[in-house]
PDB file of N, CA and C in Angstrom:
ATOM      1  N   MET A 868      57.080 -72.056   4.594  1.00 96.00           N
ATOM      2  CA  MET A 868      56.410 -72.164   3.317  1.00 96.00           C
ATOM      3  C   MET A 868      55.238 -73.129   3.453  1.00 96.00           C
ATOM      4  N   LEU A 869      54.089 -72.676   3.017  1.00 96.00           N
ATOM      5  CA  LEU A 869      52.929 -73.556   2.902  1.00 96.00           C
ATOM      6  C   LEU A 869      52.972 -74.164   1.512  1.00 96.00           C
ATOM      7  N   THR A 870      52.784 -75.459   1.419  1.00 96.00           N
ATOM      8  CA  THR A 870      52.731 -76.106   0.116  1.00 96.00           C
ATOM      9  C   THR A 870      51.370 -76.770  -0.034  1.00 96.00           C
ATOM     10  N   LEU A 871      50.758 -76.543  -1.180  1.00 96.00           N
ATOM     11  CA  LEU A 871      49.432 -77.106  -1.440  1.00 96.00           C
ATOM     12  C   LEU A 871      49.460 -77.943  -2.706  1.00 96.00           C
ATOM     13  N   ASP A 872      48.932 -79.136  -2.608  1.00 95.00           N
ATOM     14  CA  ASP A 872      48.785 -80.040  -3.738  1.00 95.00           C
ATOM     15  C   ASP A 872      47.633 -79.533  -4.598  1.00 95.00           C
ATOM     16  N   VAL A 873      47.873 -79.326  -5.872  1.00 94.00           N
ATOM     17  CA  VAL A 873      46.805 -78.899  -6.784  1.00 94.00           C
ATOM     18  C   VAL A 873      46.609 -79.931  -7.902  1.00 94.00           C
ATOM     19  N   SER A 874      47.023 -81.168  -7.632  1.00 93.00           N
ATOM     20  CA  SER A 874      46.835 -82.227  -8.619  1.00 93.00           C
ATOM     21  C   SER A 874      45.353 -82.585  -8.714  1.00 93.00           C
ATOM     22  N   GLY A 875      45.023 -83.334  -9.714  1.00 89.00           N
ATOM     23  CA  GLY A 875      43.637 -83.710  -9.959  1.00 89.00           C
ATOM     24  C   GLY A 875      42.975 -84.441  -8.812  1.00 89.00           C
ATOM     25  N   SER A 876      43.756 -85.159  -8.013  1.00 90.00           N
ATOM     26  CA  SER A 876      43.177 -85.894  -6.888  1.00 90.00           C
ATOM     27  C   SER A 876      42.561 -84.972  -5.851  1.00 90.00           C
ATOM     28  N   MET A 877      42.911 -83.696  -5.876  1.00 93.00           N
ATOM     29  CA  MET A 877      42.369 -82.746  -4.912  1.00 93.00           C
ATOM     30  C   MET A 877      40.899 -82.417  -5.176  1.00 93.00           C
ATOM     31  N   CYS A 878      40.356 -82.912  -6.293  1.00 91.00           N
ATOM     32  CA  CYS A 878      38.921 -82.742  -6.575  1.00 91.00           C
ATOM     33  C   CYS A 878      38.085 -83.797  -5.859  1.00 91.00           C
ATOM     34  N   SER A 879      38.733 -84.800  -5.280  1.00 91.00           N
ATOM     35  CA  SER A 879      38.012 -85.870  -4.580  1.00 91.00           C
ATOM     36  C   SER A 879      37.159 -85.296  -3.460  1.00 91.00           C
ATOM     37  N   THR A 880      36.036 -85.931  -3.238  1.00 93.00           N
ATOM     38  CA  THR A 880      35.079 -85.431  -2.251  1.00 93.00           C
ATOM     39  C   THR A 880      35.056 -86.272  -0.976  1.00 93.00           C
ATOM     40  N   ASP A 881      36.145 -87.002  -0.694  1.00 95.00           N
ATOM     41  CA  ASP A 881      36.199 -87.762   0.554  1.00 95.00           C
ATOM     42  C   ASP A 881      36.296 -86.825   1.758  1.00 95.00           C
ATOM     43  N   VAL A 882      36.688 -85.573   1.506  1.00 93.00           N
ATOM     44  CA  VAL A 882      36.672 -84.498   2.504  1.00 93.00           C
ATOM     45  C   VAL A 882      35.685 -83.479   1.960  1.00 93.00           C
ATOM     46  N   LYS A 883      34.775 -83.021   2.772  1.00 93.00           N
ATOM     47  CA  LYS A 883      33.726 -82.107   2.298  1.00 93.00           C
ATOM     48  C   LYS A 883      34.199 -80.667   2.286  1.00 93.00           C
ATOM     49  N   PRO A 884      33.883 -79.873   1.265  1.00 94.00           N
ATOM     50  CA  PRO A 884      33.171 -80.273   0.051  1.00 94.00           C
ATOM     51  C   PRO A 884      34.081 -81.004  -0.936  1.00 94.00           C
ATOM     52  N   ASN A 885      35.376 -80.721  -0.908  1.00 93.00           N
ATOM     53  CA  ASN A 885      36.378 -81.466  -1.674  1.00 93.00           C
ATOM     54  C   ASN A 885      37.744 -81.150  -1.058  1.00 93.00           C
ATOM     55  N   ARG A 886      38.734 -81.887  -1.462  1.00 94.00           N
ATOM     56  CA  ARG A 886      40.054 -81.750  -0.842  1.00 94.00           C
ATOM     57  C   ARG A 886      40.659 -80.363  -1.024  1.00 94.00           C
ATOM     58  N   ILE A 887      40.580 -79.802  -2.215  1.00 93.00           N
ATOM     59  CA  ILE A 887      41.235 -78.510  -2.472  1.00 93.00           C
ATOM     60  C   ILE A 887      40.578 -77.394  -1.657  1.00 93.00           C
ATOM     61  N   THR A 888      39.278 -77.393  -1.581  1.00 93.00           N
ATOM     62  CA  THR A 888      38.576 -76.363  -0.812  1.00 93.00           C
ATOM     63  C   THR A 888      38.906 -76.491   0.673  1.00 93.00           C
ATOM     64  N   ALA A 889      38.943 -77.720   1.176  1.00 95.00           N
ATOM     65  CA  ALA A 889      39.297 -77.936   2.584  1.00 95.00           C
ATOM     66  C   ALA A 889      40.729 -77.491   2.857  1.00 95.00           C
ATOM     67  N   ALA A 890      41.642 -77.783   1.942  1.00 95.00           N
ATOM     68  CA  ALA A 890      43.040 -77.373   2.109  1.00 95.00           C
ATOM     69  C   ALA A 890      43.170 -75.852   2.063  1.00 95.00           C
ATOM     70  N   GLU A 891      42.460 -75.210   1.149  1.00 95.00           N
ATOM     71  CA  GLU A 891      42.485 -73.751   1.060  1.00 95.00           C
ATOM     72  C   GLU A 891      41.980 -73.120   2.357  1.00 95.00           C
ATOM     73  N   GLN A 892      40.892 -73.661   2.907  1.00 95.00           N
ATOM     74  CA  GLN A 892      40.330 -73.110   4.142  1.00 95.00           C
ATOM     75  C   GLN A 892      41.284 -73.294   5.310  1.00 95.00           C
ATOM     76  N   ALA A 893      41.891 -74.472   5.405  1.00 96.00           N
ATOM     77  CA  ALA A 893      42.853 -74.720   6.487  1.00 96.00           C
ATOM     78  C   ALA A 893      44.055 -73.791   6.359  1.00 96.00           C
ATOM     79  N   ALA A 894      44.533 -73.591   5.131  1.00 97.00           N
ATOM     80  CA  ALA A 894      45.671 -72.691   4.910  1.00 97.00           C
ATOM     81  C   ALA A 894      45.295 -71.251   5.255  1.00 97.00           C
ATOM     82  N   ALA A 895      44.101 -70.828   4.850  1.00 96.00           N
ATOM     83  CA  ALA A 895      43.650 -69.466   5.156  1.00 96.00           C
ATOM     84  C   ALA A 895      43.524 -69.261   6.660  1.00 96.00           C
ATOM     85  N   ASP A 896      42.993 -70.250   7.364  1.00 97.00           N
ATOM     86  CA  ASP A 896      42.870 -70.158   8.819  1.00 97.00           C
ATOM     87  C   ASP A 896      44.250 -70.041   9.461  1.00 97.00           C
ATOM     88  N   PHE A 897      45.203 -70.829   8.979  1.00 97.00           N
ATOM     89  CA  PHE A 897      46.562 -70.773   9.513  1.00 97.00           C
ATOM     90  C   PHE A 897      47.185 -69.399   9.253  1.00 97.00           C
ATOM     91  N   ILE A 898      47.058 -68.912   8.029  1.00 96.00           N
ATOM     92  CA  ILE A 898      47.634 -67.610   7.673  1.00 96.00           C
ATOM     93  C   ILE A 898      47.066 -66.518   8.577  1.00 96.00           C
ATOM     94  N   LYS A 899      45.759 -66.517   8.741  1.00 95.00           N
ATOM     95  CA  LYS A 899      45.126 -65.502   9.584  1.00 95.00           C
ATOM     96  C   LYS A 899      45.576 -65.616  11.035  1.00 95.00           C
ATOM     97  N   SER A 900      45.816 -66.828  11.511  1.00 96.00           N
ATOM     98  CA  SER A 900      46.258 -67.013  12.895  1.00 96.00           C
ATOM     99  C   SER A 900      47.684 -66.516  13.122  1.00 96.00           C
ATOM    100  N   GLN A 901      48.425 -66.321  12.050  1.00 94.00           N
ATOM    101  CA  GLN A 901      49.814 -65.883  12.152  1.00 94.00           C
ATOM    102  C   GLN A 901      49.992 -64.395  11.845  1.00 94.00           C
ATOM    103  N   THR A 902      48.907 -63.644  11.681  1.00 89.00           N
ATOM    104  CA  THR A 902      48.976 -62.223  11.358  1.00 89.00           C
ATOM    105  C   THR A 902      49.905 -61.510  12.334  1.00 89.00           C
ATOM    106  N   GLY A 903      50.846 -60.757  11.767  1.00 88.00           N
ATOM    107  CA  GLY A 903      51.815 -60.029  12.581  1.00 88.00           C
ATOM    108  C   GLY A 903      52.966 -60.895  13.054  1.00 88.00           C
ATOM    109  N   GLY A 904      52.958 -62.150  12.661  1.00 90.00           N
ATOM    110  CA  GLY A 904      53.994 -63.085  13.093  1.00 90.00           C
ATOM    111  C   GLY A 904      55.022 -63.351  12.011  1.00 90.00           C
ATOM    112  N   PRO A 905      55.393 -64.603  11.836  1.00 95.00           N
ATOM    113  CA  PRO A 905      56.448 -64.948  10.884  1.00 95.00           C
ATOM    114  C   PRO A 905      56.016 -64.729   9.440  1.00 95.00           C
ATOM    115  N   ARG A 906      57.005 -64.606   8.578  1.00 97.00           N
ATOM    116  CA  ARG A 906      56.720 -64.521   7.143  1.00 97.00           C
ATOM    117  C   ARG A 906      56.288 -65.904   6.655  1.00 97.00           C
ATOM    118  N   ILE A 907      55.316 -65.910   5.761  1.00 98.00           N
ATOM    119  CA  ILE A 907      54.780 -67.152   5.198  1.00 98.00           C
ATOM    120  C   ILE A 907      54.841 -67.042   3.685  1.00 98.00           C
ATOM    121  N   GLY A 908      55.216 -68.123   3.035  1.00 98.00           N
ATOM    122  CA  GLY A 908      55.210 -68.183   1.578  1.00 98.00           C
ATOM    123  C   GLY A 908      54.239 -69.265   1.142  1.00 98.00           C
ATOM    124  N   LEU A 909      53.895 -69.259  -0.143  1.00 97.00           N
ATOM    125  CA  LEU A 909      52.927 -70.216  -0.675  1.00 97.00           C
ATOM    126  C   LEU A 909      53.464 -70.861  -1.947  1.00 97.00           C
ATOM    127  N   VAL A 910      53.462 -72.186  -1.955  1.00 96.00           N
ATOM    128  CA  VAL A 910      53.895 -72.974  -3.104  1.00 96.00           C
ATOM    129  C   VAL A 910      52.753 -73.897  -3.497  1.00 96.00           C
ATOM    130  N   ALA A 911      52.469 -74.005  -4.790  1.00 95.00           N
ATOM    131  CA  ALA A 911      51.487 -74.961  -5.302  1.00 95.00           C
ATOM    132  C   ALA A 911      52.248 -75.999  -6.124  1.00 95.00           C
ATOM    133  N   PHE A 912      51.808 -77.263  -6.019  1.00 94.00           N
ATOM    134  CA  PHE A 912      52.481 -78.295  -6.797  1.00 94.00           C
ATOM    135  C   PHE A 912      51.500 -79.314  -7.331  1.00 94.00           C
ATOM    136  N   ALA A 913      51.822 -79.828  -8.486  1.00 92.00           N
ATOM    137  CA  ALA A 913      51.164 -80.990  -9.082  1.00 92.00           C
ATOM    138  C   ALA A 913      52.331 -81.817  -9.618  1.00 92.00           C
ATOM    139  N   SER A 914      52.628 -81.726 -10.904  1.00 88.00           N
ATOM    140  CA  SER A 914      53.814 -82.428 -11.409  1.00 88.00           C
ATOM    141  C   SER A 914      55.083 -81.617 -11.144  1.00 88.00           C
ATOM    142  N   THR A 915      54.956 -80.314 -10.984  1.00 91.00           N
ATOM    143  CA  THR A 915      56.075 -79.445 -10.617  1.00 91.00           C
ATOM    144  C   THR A 915      55.585 -78.453  -9.562  1.00 91.00           C
ATOM    145  N   ALA A 916      56.525 -77.843  -8.896  1.00 93.00           N
ATOM    146  CA  ALA A 916      56.181 -76.864  -7.861  1.00 93.00           C
ATOM    147  C   ALA A 916      56.399 -75.447  -8.381  1.00 93.00           C
ATOM    148  N   VAL A 917      55.535 -74.527  -7.943  1.00 93.00           N
ATOM    149  CA  VAL A 917      55.626 -73.124  -8.344  1.00 93.00           C
ATOM    150  C   VAL A 917      55.455 -72.259  -7.096  1.00 93.00           C
ATOM    151  N   VAL A 918      56.371 -71.320  -6.911  1.00 96.00           N
ATOM    152  CA  VAL A 918      56.225 -70.368  -5.807  1.00 96.00           C
ATOM    153  C   VAL A 918      55.195 -69.335  -6.235  1.00 96.00           C
ATOM    154  N   LEU A 919      54.081 -69.296  -5.531  1.00 95.00           N
ATOM    155  CA  LEU A 919      53.025 -68.328  -5.836  1.00 95.00           C
ATOM    156  C   LEU A 919      53.252 -67.020  -5.084  1.00 95.00           C
ATOM    157  N   VAL A 920      53.706 -67.127  -3.847  1.00 97.00           N
ATOM    158  CA  VAL A 920      53.983 -65.955  -3.023  1.00 97.00           C
ATOM    159  C   VAL A 920      55.268 -66.242  -2.239  1.00 97.00           C
ATOM    160  N   PRO A 921      56.298 -65.426  -2.445  1.00 98.00           N
ATOM    161  CA  PRO A 921      57.495 -65.611  -1.630  1.00 98.00           C
ATOM    162  C   PRO A 921      57.194 -65.231  -0.179  1.00 98.00           C
ATOM    163  N   PRO A 922      58.030 -65.660   0.767  1.00 98.00           N
ATOM    164  CA  PRO A 922      57.751 -65.355   2.171  1.00 98.00           C
ATOM    165  C   PRO A 922      57.424 -63.871   2.401  1.00 98.00           C
ATOM    166  N   THR A 923      56.312 -63.655   3.099  1.00 97.00           N
ATOM    167  CA  THR A 923      55.815 -62.304   3.326  1.00 97.00           C
ATOM    168  C   THR A 923      54.978 -62.270   4.596  1.00 97.00           C
ATOM    169  N   THR A 924      54.748 -61.082   5.108  1.00 95.00           N
ATOM    170  CA  THR A 924      53.806 -60.908   6.216  1.00 95.00           C
ATOM    171  C   THR A 924      52.471 -60.363   5.704  1.00 95.00           C
ATOM    172  N   ASP A 925      52.331 -60.224   4.393  1.00 95.00           N
ATOM    173  CA  ASP A 925      51.122 -59.680   3.770  1.00 95.00           C
ATOM    174  C   ASP A 925      50.044 -60.765   3.683  1.00 95.00           C
ATOM    175  N   THR A 926      49.202 -60.835   4.698  1.00 95.00           N
ATOM    176  CA  THR A 926      48.174 -61.871   4.732  1.00 95.00           C
ATOM    177  C   THR A 926      47.166 -61.725   3.591  1.00 95.00           C
ATOM    178  N   LYS A 927      46.902 -60.519   3.167  1.00 95.00           N
ATOM    179  CA  LYS A 927      45.956 -60.316   2.056  1.00 95.00           C
ATOM    180  C   LYS A 927      46.506 -60.924   0.763  1.00 95.00           C
ATOM    181  N   GLN A 928      47.789 -60.720   0.499  1.00 96.00           N
ATOM    182  CA  GLN A 928      48.405 -61.300  -0.698  1.00 96.00           C
ATOM    183  C   GLN A 928      48.323 -62.826  -0.656  1.00 96.00           C
ATOM    184  N   LEU A 929      48.584 -63.383   0.501  1.00 96.00           N
ATOM    185  CA  LEU A 929      48.538 -64.839   0.651  1.00 96.00           C
ATOM    186  C   LEU A 929      47.125 -65.384   0.474  1.00 96.00           C
ATOM    187  N   THR A 930      46.149 -64.768   1.114  1.00 95.00           N
ATOM    188  CA  THR A 930      44.776 -65.265   0.990  1.00 95.00           C
ATOM    189  C   THR A 930      44.224 -65.043  -0.416  1.00 95.00           C
ATOM    190  N   ASN A 931      44.629 -63.966  -1.076  1.00 95.00           N
ATOM    191  CA  ASN A 931      44.219 -63.760  -2.471  1.00 95.00           C
ATOM    192  C   ASN A 931      44.778 -64.855  -3.366  1.00 95.00           C
ATOM    193  N   ALA A 932      46.030 -65.243  -3.138  1.00 95.00           N
ATOM    194  CA  ALA A 932      46.644 -66.307  -3.935  1.00 95.00           C
ATOM    195  C   ALA A 932      45.918 -67.637  -3.696  1.00 95.00           C
ATOM    196  N   LEU A 933      45.521 -67.893  -2.466  1.00 94.00           N
ATOM    197  CA  LEU A 933      44.758 -69.118  -2.177  1.00 94.00           C
ATOM    198  C   LEU A 933      43.454 -69.139  -2.956  1.00 94.00           C
ATOM    199  N   GLY A 934      42.798 -68.013  -3.030  1.00 90.00           N
ATOM    200  CA  GLY A 934      41.509 -67.938  -3.726  1.00 90.00           C
ATOM    201  C   GLY A 934      41.602 -68.171  -5.217  1.00 90.00           C
ATOM    202  N   GLY A 935      42.801 -68.037  -5.769  1.00 87.00           N
ATOM    203  CA  GLY A 935      42.980 -68.227  -7.206  1.00 87.00           C
ATOM    204  C   GLY A 935      43.443 -69.613  -7.615  1.00 87.00           C
ATOM    205  N   LEU A 936      43.557 -70.521  -6.650  1.00 88.00           N
ATOM    206  CA  LEU A 936      44.036 -71.865  -6.974  1.00 88.00           C
ATOM    207  C   LEU A 936      42.997 -72.673  -7.730  1.00 88.00           C
ATOM    208  N   THR A 937      43.458 -73.466  -8.668  1.00 84.00           N
ATOM    209  CA  THR A 937      42.631 -74.458  -9.348  1.00 84.00           C
ATOM    210  C   THR A 937      43.448 -75.737  -9.429  1.00 84.00           C
ATOM    211  N   THR A 938      42.775 -76.858  -9.561  1.00 85.00           N
ATOM    212  CA  THR A 938      43.496 -78.115  -9.697  1.00 85.00           C
ATOM    213  C   THR A 938      44.014 -78.250 -11.121  1.00 85.00           C
ATOM    214  N   SER A 939      44.980 -79.122 -11.289  1.00 74.00           N
ATOM    215  CA  SER A 939      45.614 -79.259 -12.598  1.00 74.00           C
ATOM    216  C   SER A 939      44.729 -79.948 -13.624  1.00 74.00           C
ATOM    217  N   PHE A 940      43.680 -80.639 -13.177  1.00 55.00           N
ATOM    218  CA  PHE A 940      42.844 -81.371 -14.124  1.00 55.00           C
ATOM    219  C   PHE A 940      41.407 -80.893 -14.197  1.00 55.00           C
ATOM    220  N   ALA A 941      41.036 -79.959 -13.351  1.00 45.00           N
ATOM    221  CA  ALA A 941      39.640 -79.536 -13.328  1.00 45.00           C
ATOM    222  C   ALA A 941      39.533 -78.033 -13.557  1.00 45.00           C
ATOM    223  N   PRO A 942      38.605 -77.622 -14.405  1.00 44.00           N
ATOM    224  CA  PRO A 942      38.373 -76.185 -14.564  1.00 44.00           C
ATOM    225  C   PRO A 942      37.784 -75.609 -13.284  1.00 44.00           C
ATOM    226  N   PRO A 943      37.939 -74.299 -13.058  1.00 46.00           N
ATOM    227  CA  PRO A 943      37.405 -73.681 -11.840  1.00 46.00           C
ATOM    228  C   PRO A 943      35.933 -73.970 -11.608  1.00 46.00           C
ATOM    229  N   SER A 944      35.162 -74.106 -12.678  1.00 46.00           N
ATOM    230  CA  SER A 944      33.725 -74.347 -12.516  1.00 46.00           C
ATOM    231  C   SER A 944      33.432 -75.724 -11.942  1.00 46.00           C
ATOM    232  N   ALA A 945      34.402 -76.643 -11.969  1.00 45.00           N
ATOM    233  CA  ALA A 945      34.188 -77.977 -11.436  1.00 45.00           C
ATOM    234  C   ALA A 945      34.407 -78.028  -9.937  1.00 45.00           C
ATOM    235  N   ARG A 946      34.997 -76.990  -9.377  1.00 45.00           N
ATOM    236  CA  ARG A 946      35.258 -76.954  -7.940  1.00 45.00           C
ATOM    237  C   ARG A 946      34.039 -76.458  -7.192  1.00 45.00           C
ATOM    238  N   ALA A 947      33.850 -77.013  -6.024  1.00 45.00           N
ATOM    239  CA  ALA A 947      32.777 -76.500  -5.147  1.00 45.00           C
ATOM    240  C   ALA A 947      33.262 -75.222  -4.490  1.00 45.00           C
ATOM    241  N   SER A 948      32.376 -74.299  -4.234  1.00 43.00           N
ATOM    242  CA  SER A 948      32.763 -73.051  -3.579  1.00 43.00           C
ATOM    243  C   SER A 948      32.571 -73.156  -2.096  1.00 43.00           C
TER     244      SER A 948
END
């Protein structure tokens, strides 16, 4: 299971362009590197955790879910692309 922090602190820009975008890219790179391999699931958490994608080999489903993440305190328009 991949777990991604989606709390407000992920909008910080100490990592370029910001923490959430860097985490999404790293997760996407990992998912793509595992194509045809083990099942991967995706969980997002801030104050509580939510399973976004149960374990699967469907890399498209996983990468689509990554693309829909937003932080808990910032609207999508506040995130860098």
